[in-house]
Every structure is written in C-alpha cells, then in structure tokens.
Amino acid sequence: MHDMKTVGIIGGSGLDKPEILQNAKEVEVVTPYGNPSSTLKIGNIGNCKVVLLSRHGYSHQYSPTEVNYRANIYAMKEQNVDVIIATTACGSLRQEIGRGDFVLLNQFIDFTKKRSNTFFDSFATGIAHSGMADPFDESLRKIILDNAHKLGIKIHPKGTVVTIEGPRFSTRAESRMFRSWGADVINMSIATEASLANELKIPYAAIAMSTDYDCWKEDEPPVSWEEVLSIFGKNANNVIELLVSTINSLG
C-alpha cells in the first residue's frame, strides 16, 4: 500500500470552493510568519488528502500585496503537502490567449515592489541563494496538461507570467513593456508564491485563466474587475474539473 499523497491547492479569485472536498474539516493554523489568508479546509479527493487554502481569504478581504504568502506556503509545508497546485486569474498579453483560455505557466517575471517574498531574509545562519531557473515543476505540469487534454479543456502548454504589485491594473505603456519583455500573461500573485514554494522545495504548478486583455489591446475596453469575475464564473467549473481529474491521477 503506497502512502496517501497530500495535495495543496491555493485557490485564487473565485476558485476556492471547499465543496470539492469529501469529509472536509476546517483547521485553524498559525505559522512562525503569522496567520495564513484563511483557515485550511482539509479533506479528500479520490485517494489523495487535499489541503485547500483561499489566497485572498474567503471574502476576498486581502489585496494581493496584503496576502501573507509566507504564512500560506509555510502552512502547506507544515501539512506535509507533496505538491501545490495554484489557480489564478490573469490578463492576456497575447492575441492568441483568449478570454477563458487556460495557461499552464512555466516561467515568471517578478515585478512586485513591496512584499515579503523570501524565507531567507537574513544570512546569519548561512548563505541561501535559491536556484529559480525553472520555478514550475515539470512533472506536475505534465500531469495537469495530460488531464486537460483528456477533458478537452483548451490550455496553452506554457507561458510566462509577469507578476505586478497591484492592486491597480497596468498602464498601456507598462502593458506594452511587459509584452516586449516576453511575458504572455499578467497577474498579481504567482511569482511570489512560486518563489516561496521553491525555497521550501515543494513542487509547485499554477493554472492561470485568462479573463481579459489587460490594456495593451487598443480595440478592447481596458480590463475591469467585474469582467474578470464574470469570465471566471463561467469557467470555474472547468478549473474544478481539471483540479479533480489531476488530483485523481496523482493518487
């Protein structure tokens, strides 16, 4: 009998639905870095134990800057998760990434400015420069991709996300600059989260759902939060289906 795998899910806007878990219980945790964004919902999907955390809190009370990413990732570590799968809303910086499309991220550019994004603030106990060449776990990405194909869900097999500080959206000049840097999508959380998961050696993958075209595309109205939520609502079931299917194949 192999050990039961434990999968951490960090749910982004609109994707923190605890009803996907069987026998769920709620667990309050405190970490050396303070409180995570939400209580943990711990239950089962298939043969896996699943630990679900809501990135922005259950009533979306934390802005992207305010989210305690260190506490969130540390809480996952304390639950001994084998992998973390994150979901996130993102803006598209490419014509071919349409509204509602999924992107399986493989690189990030960190353009955040004022958040705690490392566990190694001090080198007093030793020097720690983490390798970050490939921040998203390849084997976990492959499993997600296989499951998306199996379900017939449209997914771009790779993409570079630029993570901005927020909470404001980009100016047109910034949006054009990010495109020229080679970024495919834009959001406000993933680079921070991926960095921290890598520092703690937890395999991490992120499924991004494109909800809008940011503001580089002049023939489209600039993004609004209402629009983001509406596209998300329409596609949330696909994300959940993909998560459940992926977790079943990890078990």
C-alpha positions as CSV (number, residue, x, y, z in Angstrom):
1,M,0.0,0.0,0.0
2,H,1.6,3.3,-1.0
3,D,1.3,6.3,1.2
4,M,-1.6,8.6,0.5
5,K,-0.4,11.7,-1.4
6,T,-1.2,15.1,0.1
7,V,-2.0,17.8,-2.4
8,G,-2.1,21.5,-1.5
9,I,-4.5,23.7,-3.5
10,I,-4.2,27.5,-3.4
11,G,-7.4,28.9,-4.8
12,G,-7.3,32.3,-6.5
13,S,-10.3,34.6,-7.1
14,G,-13.5,32.6,-7.3
15,L,-11.7,29.3,-7.2
16,D,-11.6,28.4,-3.5
17,K,-14.5,26.1,-3.4
18,P,-14.4,23.8,-0.4
19,E,-17.3,21.7,-1.7
20,I,-15.0,19.8,-4.0
21,L,-13.6,18.0,-0.9
22,Q,-15.1,14.9,0.8
23,N,-15.1,14.7,4.6
24,A,-13.8,18.2,4.8
25,K,-12.8,19.7,8.2
26,E,-11.6,23.2,8.9
27,V,-8.3,23.7,10.6
28,E,-7.1,27.0,12.0
29,V,-3.3,27.3,11.8
30,V,-0.7,29.8,12.9
31,T,2.8,29.8,11.5
32,P,6.1,31.5,12.5
33,Y,5.2,34.0,9.8
34,G,1.7,34.8,11.2
35,N,-1.7,33.7,10.0
36,P,-2.4,32.3,6.5
37,S,-5.1,34.0,4.4
38,S,-7.7,31.6,5.5
39,T,-8.4,28.5,7.6
40,L,-7.3,25.4,5.9
41,K,-10.0,23.1,4.5
42,I,-8.7,19.5,4.7
43,G,-10.5,16.6,3.1
44,N,-10.2,14.0,0.3
45,I,-10.4,13.9,-3.4
46,G,-10.2,10.3,-4.6
47,N,-7.2,8.7,-3.0
48,C,-5.5,12.0,-2.1
49,K,-5.6,14.1,1.0
50,V,-6.2,17.7,-0.1
51,V,-5.4,20.9,1.8
52,L,-7.3,23.9,0.4
53,L,-6.4,27.5,1.1
54,S,-8.0,30.6,-0.2
55,R,-5.3,33.0,-1.3
56,H,-7.3,36.2,-0.7
57,G,-9.4,35.0,2.2
58,Y,-12.9,33.6,1.9
59,S,-14.5,37.0,1.5
60,H,-11.6,38.3,-0.7
61,Q,-10.5,40.6,2.1
62,Y,-6.8,40.6,1.3
63,S,-5.3,42.6,-1.5
64,P,-2.5,41.0,-3.5
65,T,0.1,43.0,-1.5
66,E,-1.6,42.1,1.8
67,V,-1.7,38.4,1.3
68,N,0.7,36.7,3.7
69,Y,2.3,34.4,1.1
70,R,5.0,33.2,3.6
71,A,2.4,32.0,6.1
72,N,0.4,30.4,3.2
73,I,3.3,28.4,1.9
74,Y,4.6,27.6,5.3
75,A,1.2,26.3,6.4
76,M,1.3,24.0,3.3
77,K,4.8,22.8,4.3
78,E,3.5,22.0,7.9
79,Q,0.7,19.9,6.4
80,N,3.4,17.9,4.6
81,V,1.9,18.5,1.1
82,D,3.7,16.6,-1.7
83,V,2.8,19.2,-4.3
84,I,1.0,22.5,-4.6
85,I,-1.4,23.4,-7.4
86,A,-2.4,27.0,-7.6
87,T,-5.1,28.7,-9.6
88,T,-5.1,32.3,-10.7
89,A,-7.0,34.8,-12.8
90,C,-4.7,36.6,-15.2
91,G,-4.8,39.1,-18.0
92,S,-3.6,38.1,-21.5
93,L,-0.7,39.9,-23.2
94,R,-1.1,37.9,-26.4
95,Q,-3.7,37.9,-29.1
96,E,-3.8,34.1,-29.2
97,I,-4.6,33.7,-25.5
98,G,-8.3,34.4,-25.5
99,R,-10.8,35.1,-22.7
100,G,-11.4,31.9,-20.7
101,D,-8.3,30.2,-22.1
102,F,-6.1,28.3,-19.6
103,V,-2.3,28.8,-19.5
104,L,0.0,26.3,-17.7
105,L,2.7,28.6,-16.5
106,N,6.4,27.7,-16.9
107,Q,8.2,30.9,-16.2
108,F,7.7,34.2,-14.2
109,I,9.0,37.7,-14.2
110,D,8.7,39.3,-10.7
111,F,7.7,42.9,-11.0
112,T,6.4,43.2,-7.4
113,K,7.9,46.0,-5.2
114,K,6.9,45.8,-1.6
115,R,6.1,42.3,-0.2
116,S,8.0,39.6,1.7
117,N,9.0,37.2,-1.0
118,T,11.7,35.0,0.7
119,F,12.1,32.9,3.8
120,F,15.8,33.9,3.8
121,D,15.7,37.5,4.9
122,S,18.9,37.0,6.8
123,F,22.1,35.1,6.1
124,A,23.0,35.0,9.8
125,T,22.6,31.2,9.8
126,G,24.1,30.6,6.3
127,I,24.0,31.9,2.8
128,A,20.9,31.0,0.8
129,H,20.5,31.9,-2.8
130,S,17.8,29.7,-4.3
131,G,18.1,28.4,-7.8
132,M,14.9,29.6,-9.7
133,A,15.7,28.8,-13.3
134,D,12.6,26.6,-13.7
135,P,10.2,27.6,-11.0
136,F,7.3,25.4,-12.0
137,D,7.6,21.7,-11.5
138,E,7.9,19.9,-14.9
139,S,6.4,16.5,-13.9
140,L,3.4,18.2,-12.2
141,R,2.9,20.4,-15.2
142,K,2.8,17.3,-17.5
143,I,0.2,15.6,-15.3
144,I,-2.0,18.7,-15.5
145,L,-1.5,19.0,-19.2
146,D,-2.4,15.4,-19.8
147,N,-5.6,15.8,-17.8
148,A,-6.6,19.0,-19.6
149,H,-6.2,17.2,-23.0
150,K,-8.2,14.2,-21.7
151,L,-11.1,16.5,-20.6
152,G,-10.9,18.5,-23.9
153,I,-10.1,21.8,-22.0
154,K,-8.3,24.4,-24.1
155,I,-4.9,25.0,-22.4
156,H,-1.7,26.7,-23.6
157,P,1.1,24.3,-22.6
158,K,3.4,27.1,-21.4
159,G,3.5,30.8,-20.6
160,T,5.5,33.4,-18.8
161,V,3.5,35.4,-16.2
162,V,4.6,38.8,-15.1
163,T,3.5,39.4,-11.5
164,I,2.9,43.1,-10.7
165,E,2.3,44.6,-7.3
166,G,-1.3,45.8,-7.8
167,P,-3.9,46.4,-6.7
168,R,-4.1,48.8,-9.7
169,F,-4.1,47.4,-13.2
170,S,-1.3,48.3,-15.7
171,T,-1.0,51.5,-17.7
172,R,-0.9,50.9,-21.5
173,A,2.8,51.7,-21.5
174,E,3.5,49.1,-18.9
175,S,1.4,46.6,-20.7
176,R,3.3,47.1,-23.9
177,M,6.6,46.9,-22.0
178,F,5.6,43.6,-20.4
179,R,4.8,42.3,-23.9
180,S,8.2,43.3,-25.2
181,W,9.8,41.5,-22.3
182,G,8.3,38.2,-23.5
183,A,5.5,38.0,-20.9
184,D,2.4,36.1,-22.0
185,V,0.0,36.8,-19.1
186,I,-0.1,39.2,-16.1
187,N,-1.3,38.8,-12.6
188,M,-0.6,39.9,-9.0
189,S,0.4,36.8,-7.0
190,I,2.1,33.9,-8.7
191,A,5.8,34.9,-8.8
192,T,5.8,35.5,-5.0
193,E,4.1,32.2,-4.3
194,A,6.2,30.2,-6.7
195,S,9.4,31.6,-5.3
196,L,8.5,30.7,-1.7
197,A,7.3,27.2,-2.7
198,N,10.7,26.6,-4.4
199,E,12.6,27.8,-1.4
200,L,10.8,25.2,0.7
201,K,11.4,22.6,-2.1
202,I,7.6,22.0,-2.6
203,P,6.9,21.1,-6.3
204,Y,4.5,23.9,-7.5
205,A,2.4,24.4,-10.6
206,A,-0.1,27.1,-11.5
207,I,-3.1,27.0,-13.8
208,A,-3.8,30.6,-15.0
209,M,-7.1,31.5,-16.5
210,S,-7.2,34.5,-18.9
211,T,-10.1,36.8,-18.2
212,D,-9.2,39.9,-20.2
213,Y,-6.7,41.5,-22.5
214,D,-5.1,43.8,-19.8
215,C,-5.0,47.2,-21.7
216,W,-2.4,46.9,-24.4
217,K,-5.1,45.9,-27.0
218,E,-6.5,49.3,-28.2
219,D,-9.6,47.8,-29.8
220,E,-10.8,46.4,-26.5
221,P,-12.1,48.3,-23.5
222,P,-9.5,48.2,-20.6
223,V,-10.0,45.5,-18.1
224,S,-12.5,45.9,-15.2
225,W,-12.8,43.8,-12.1
226,E,-16.5,43.0,-12.9
227,E,-15.5,41.5,-16.2
228,V,-12.7,39.4,-14.6
229,L,-15.3,37.9,-12.2
230,S,-17.8,37.2,-14.9
231,I,-15.4,35.3,-17.1
232,F,-14.1,33.4,-14.1
233,G,-17.6,32.4,-13.0
234,K,-18.3,31.0,-16.5
235,N,-15.1,28.9,-16.4
236,A,-14.8,27.9,-12.8
237,N,-16.3,24.5,-13.4
238,N,-13.6,23.7,-16.0
239,V,-10.9,24.6,-13.4
240,I,-12.5,22.5,-10.8
241,E,-12.9,19.6,-13.2
242,L,-9.2,19.9,-14.2
243,L,-8.1,20.0,-10.5
244,V,-10.2,17.0,-9.5
245,S,-9.0,15.0,-12.5
246,T,-5.4,15.9,-11.9
247,I,-5.6,15.0,-8.2
248,N,-7.2,11.7,-9.0
249,S,-4.3,10.9,-11.3
250,L,-1.8,11.8,-8.6
251,G,-3.5,9.4,-6.2
